[in-house]
């Protein structure tokens, strides 16, 4: 097996082969079918990886001792790693010796390999395999992009000792080592061992414009991983080495742990002195994110990211920073290999900071919602402001990076001054070559946002001789303070409309710029682009961003190649917020090296300060980080290495009647302290804390319960938020967000029956005392279709029917309740289901079990294609199966009079929190068909699906 590092894995339940999102399949040879094409897949094995292995009768434990880094030099590590390698080799041999890209043994146990769809399906059936997933491409969350929202800047300025002796691992796009933010004397191996005992990472030996001598006492390790992304897909301007081309990784690394007091100038403008969040910490950079020829293809293959995370944990980092996500396929912590690798890293004592994603502001756009990571939202603060004073005397505020005032001058709209041959549209957008220099000379130009990069618009104004630019949004959204070719104020859409009206109705419109102007109504808030919850996990818990940090208009180090030759620039995104939390965590680690990642997360969360968000805790989490308080929280919500139920936030995703949440806190203050509980917020929900007073001594652990009860005034089906605050007698205050969704009904998802006539019990639980009313949608009949399939491959990225794959079409009308598809095996090996709406894969059921069933709730209208595949599991006979598909809508016709399905009684008196006995009865159903219906409950989104065979 070809491997670039020692790596590691997880023990989870057997999982299905995931859809091939991200990487395209490798082109098949001429004459070969797409079933023969290969893609990079990540195969996770069941045994525990090195980071979490607790030992057994044959091998010593390799999990780090409490408070210590993972130590790759221990003899037990080599012995157990050899065992993992042998098992991986056995699985690879069973797959026909495919090309292995990486072997992982530290943060996850498994490998990445080039597999055909048939090989991937075969891998999922191996007894040692926990999951098989196609590698996807994550996108970095933040950049100086025309599509990026922004609004301000912030830089933490902790003491220069912050983070001393701590190593922050940054998995990103590399580093520009010559930047002054990374300046430091050389660091030999003996000095590194003394300063960072147990850290074994090193600098990559070679690569494009790279030498191991580029590492020093600040940049103590650097590696690169490209096999998953593909070196042939990398931009010619990129570097096949740890050297950063895009600047994103350098920006993140310097924000987290850049040197203290570095003088920053951008295009002759002084931006003062900048300091990383933990300037005394060491940086270990792992380049796993790459620039492609087309920026739309930039990103981080999860195969490479897993290799980087695996190596970082193996090296012994204390803190890990990852600021990328996939908007089309948000990570599901229950089966995503990367999220599970983060879980193992945290169990091994590594604090993991991740981004909330840049896919907001819609609800449910949160990335990285697992409890073992600390997910960070982006705060927009009212800095880098500027004012536009019109000739009429009116003043408009916006974002402005330049410190140069602009005297009163002519104000023109770009769309009114097009160059010869240019369209009005191109001129209003100030596209290159679109403005008439004769009419723009010495004028301030109003340009509209869109089509081209923001900075290219100011470049066009400068080319045409313009004095300055006003950049106006044309739709709701944030504004950005970029470094432009001419002084620029970026204003919102409403102000843009006012400016266009002023120009159109004034004979001699003029304007001037004041970079010292401050908008009196501006306040810190969660940036519009920041991803937000809720995310509902399989266990029903509600996950959200943990905290927020400044993430707009952040000044930090970059790489010159992709940044106009600059060493520093202004970036926005949740990527810019994450390293501030990673740096803060490093500072806490340096002060409290014996604290677990859970305790560090708790300290940061419970000391956060409130911030306006517009979406409560789902946007801001506990609030904005407070570095001054995080290292002394008084109490922490700590957990064991594999148990994450004791989170510092409290959530109930479905409150029916009454629920009890139990937590425990551990004293970390220097003296005993008495804490008193108060609960605020939670409209419509009563909360009682018992005991309401805790006496907590240093090192002691005290338990408490929060009893939540829905009231008649509750808005059922809606989330409400509040806070639990423990106030200590010595001045410590620990505040936890609470999120609750009262439900009027909790009902079973599925009820199954048999025969032309019959009955079944239905026991929903009411959330409130009153009357429960039900109604039936359907039933609708479907005739099972017989299938004979010859086992073979199926490529989800290029679906097609074949001897191995049947294809069925379904039309889904508007307002459909559900679409359900199922297979029953008659003879043979296995069947899998893949459901597409148009060309997009929206659902699949591809477990190792022979029969499959999946339900698409509230499907969007359109034409759906279902593929039923008999996967190739080795030598086998033809698979005989039956397929059934239903589309259930409010217009679904009932069966003839005298037959059908009903709930008895259709309405019943209920008591909140108590189950109620209802009876489902059906008669006159054609037993040659299969029937599907749905029970709806008035005033609730709950649905019970009823299947009768």
PDB file of N, CA and C in Angstrom, residues 17 68 79 216 237 273 396 421 471 598 658 694 738 784:
ATOM      1  N   UNK A  17     -22.910   2.957   1.200  1.00  0.00           N
ATOM      2  CA  UNK A  17     -22.044   3.687   0.289  1.00  0.00           C
ATOM      3  C   UNK A  17     -22.719   4.999  -0.053  1.00  0.00           C
ATOM      4  N   UNK A  68      -1.833  14.864  27.898  1.00  0.00           N
ATOM      5  CA  UNK A  68      -0.631  14.701  27.083  1.00  0.00           C
ATOM      6  C   UNK A  68      -0.992  14.666  25.607  1.00  0.00           C
ATOM      7  N   UNK A  79       3.226  -1.117  17.286  1.00  0.00           N
ATOM      8  CA  UNK A  79       2.679  -2.471  17.293  1.00  0.00           C
ATOM      9  C   UNK A  79       1.224  -2.480  16.837  1.00  0.00           C
ATOM     10  N   UNK A 216      10.613  27.356  11.040  1.00  0.00           N
ATOM     11  CA  UNK A 216      11.367  28.053  12.073  1.00  0.00           C
ATOM     12  C   UNK A 216      10.649  27.898  13.407  1.00  0.00           C
ATOM     13  N   UNK A 237      -0.783  28.270 -11.405  1.00  0.00           N
ATOM     14  CA  UNK A 237      -0.264  29.291 -10.502  1.00  0.00           C
ATOM     15  C   UNK A 237      -0.145  28.798  -9.067  1.00  0.00           C
ATOM     16  N   UNK A 273      -0.557  47.871  13.676  1.00  0.00           N
ATOM     17  CA  UNK A 273       0.115  46.639  14.058  1.00  0.00           C
ATOM     18  C   UNK A 273      -0.907  45.530  14.303  1.00  0.00           C
ATOM     19  N   UNK A 396     -24.709  59.368   3.508  1.00  0.00           N
ATOM     20  CA  UNK A 396     -24.953  57.937   3.385  1.00  0.00           C
ATOM     21  C   UNK A 396     -23.723  57.212   3.910  1.00  0.00           C
ATOM     22  N   UNK A 421     -19.156  51.449 -27.806  1.00  0.00           N
ATOM     23  CA  UNK A 421     -19.212  50.008 -28.026  1.00  0.00           C
ATOM     24  C   UNK A 421     -19.588  49.205 -26.796  1.00  0.00           C
ATOM     25  N   UNK A 471     -19.715  51.806  -4.558  1.00  0.00           N
ATOM     26  CA  UNK A 471     -20.197  50.494  -4.981  1.00  0.00           C
ATOM     27  C   UNK A 471     -21.512  50.221  -4.281  1.00  0.00           C
ATOM     28  N   UNK A 598     -13.422  19.249  25.721  1.00  0.00           N
ATOM     29  CA  UNK A 598     -14.789  19.592  26.138  1.00  0.00           C
ATOM     30  C   UNK A 598     -14.782  20.703  27.172  1.00  0.00           C
ATOM     31  N   UNK A 658     -43.521  17.312  29.044  1.00  0.00           N
ATOM     32  CA  UNK A 658     -42.416  17.668  29.924  1.00  0.00           C
ATOM     33  C   UNK A 658     -41.177  16.862  29.555  1.00  0.00           C
ATOM     34  N   UNK A 694     -25.830  25.387  43.754  1.00  0.00           N
ATOM     35  CA  UNK A 694     -24.762  24.389  43.785  1.00  0.00           C
ATOM     36  C   UNK A 694     -23.574  24.937  44.549  1.00  0.00           C
ATOM     37  N   UNK A 738     -30.255  27.872  25.712  1.00  0.00           N
ATOM     38  CA  UNK A 738     -31.258  26.801  25.722  1.00  0.00           C
ATOM     39  C   UNK A 738     -32.118  26.951  24.471  1.00  0.00           C
ATOM     40  N   UNK A 784     -46.646  -4.015  -7.016  1.00  0.00           N
ATOM     41  CA  UNK A 784     -45.215  -4.344  -7.035  1.00  0.00           C
ATOM     42  C   UNK A 784     -44.783  -4.818  -8.421  1.00  0.00           C
TER      43      UNK A 784
END
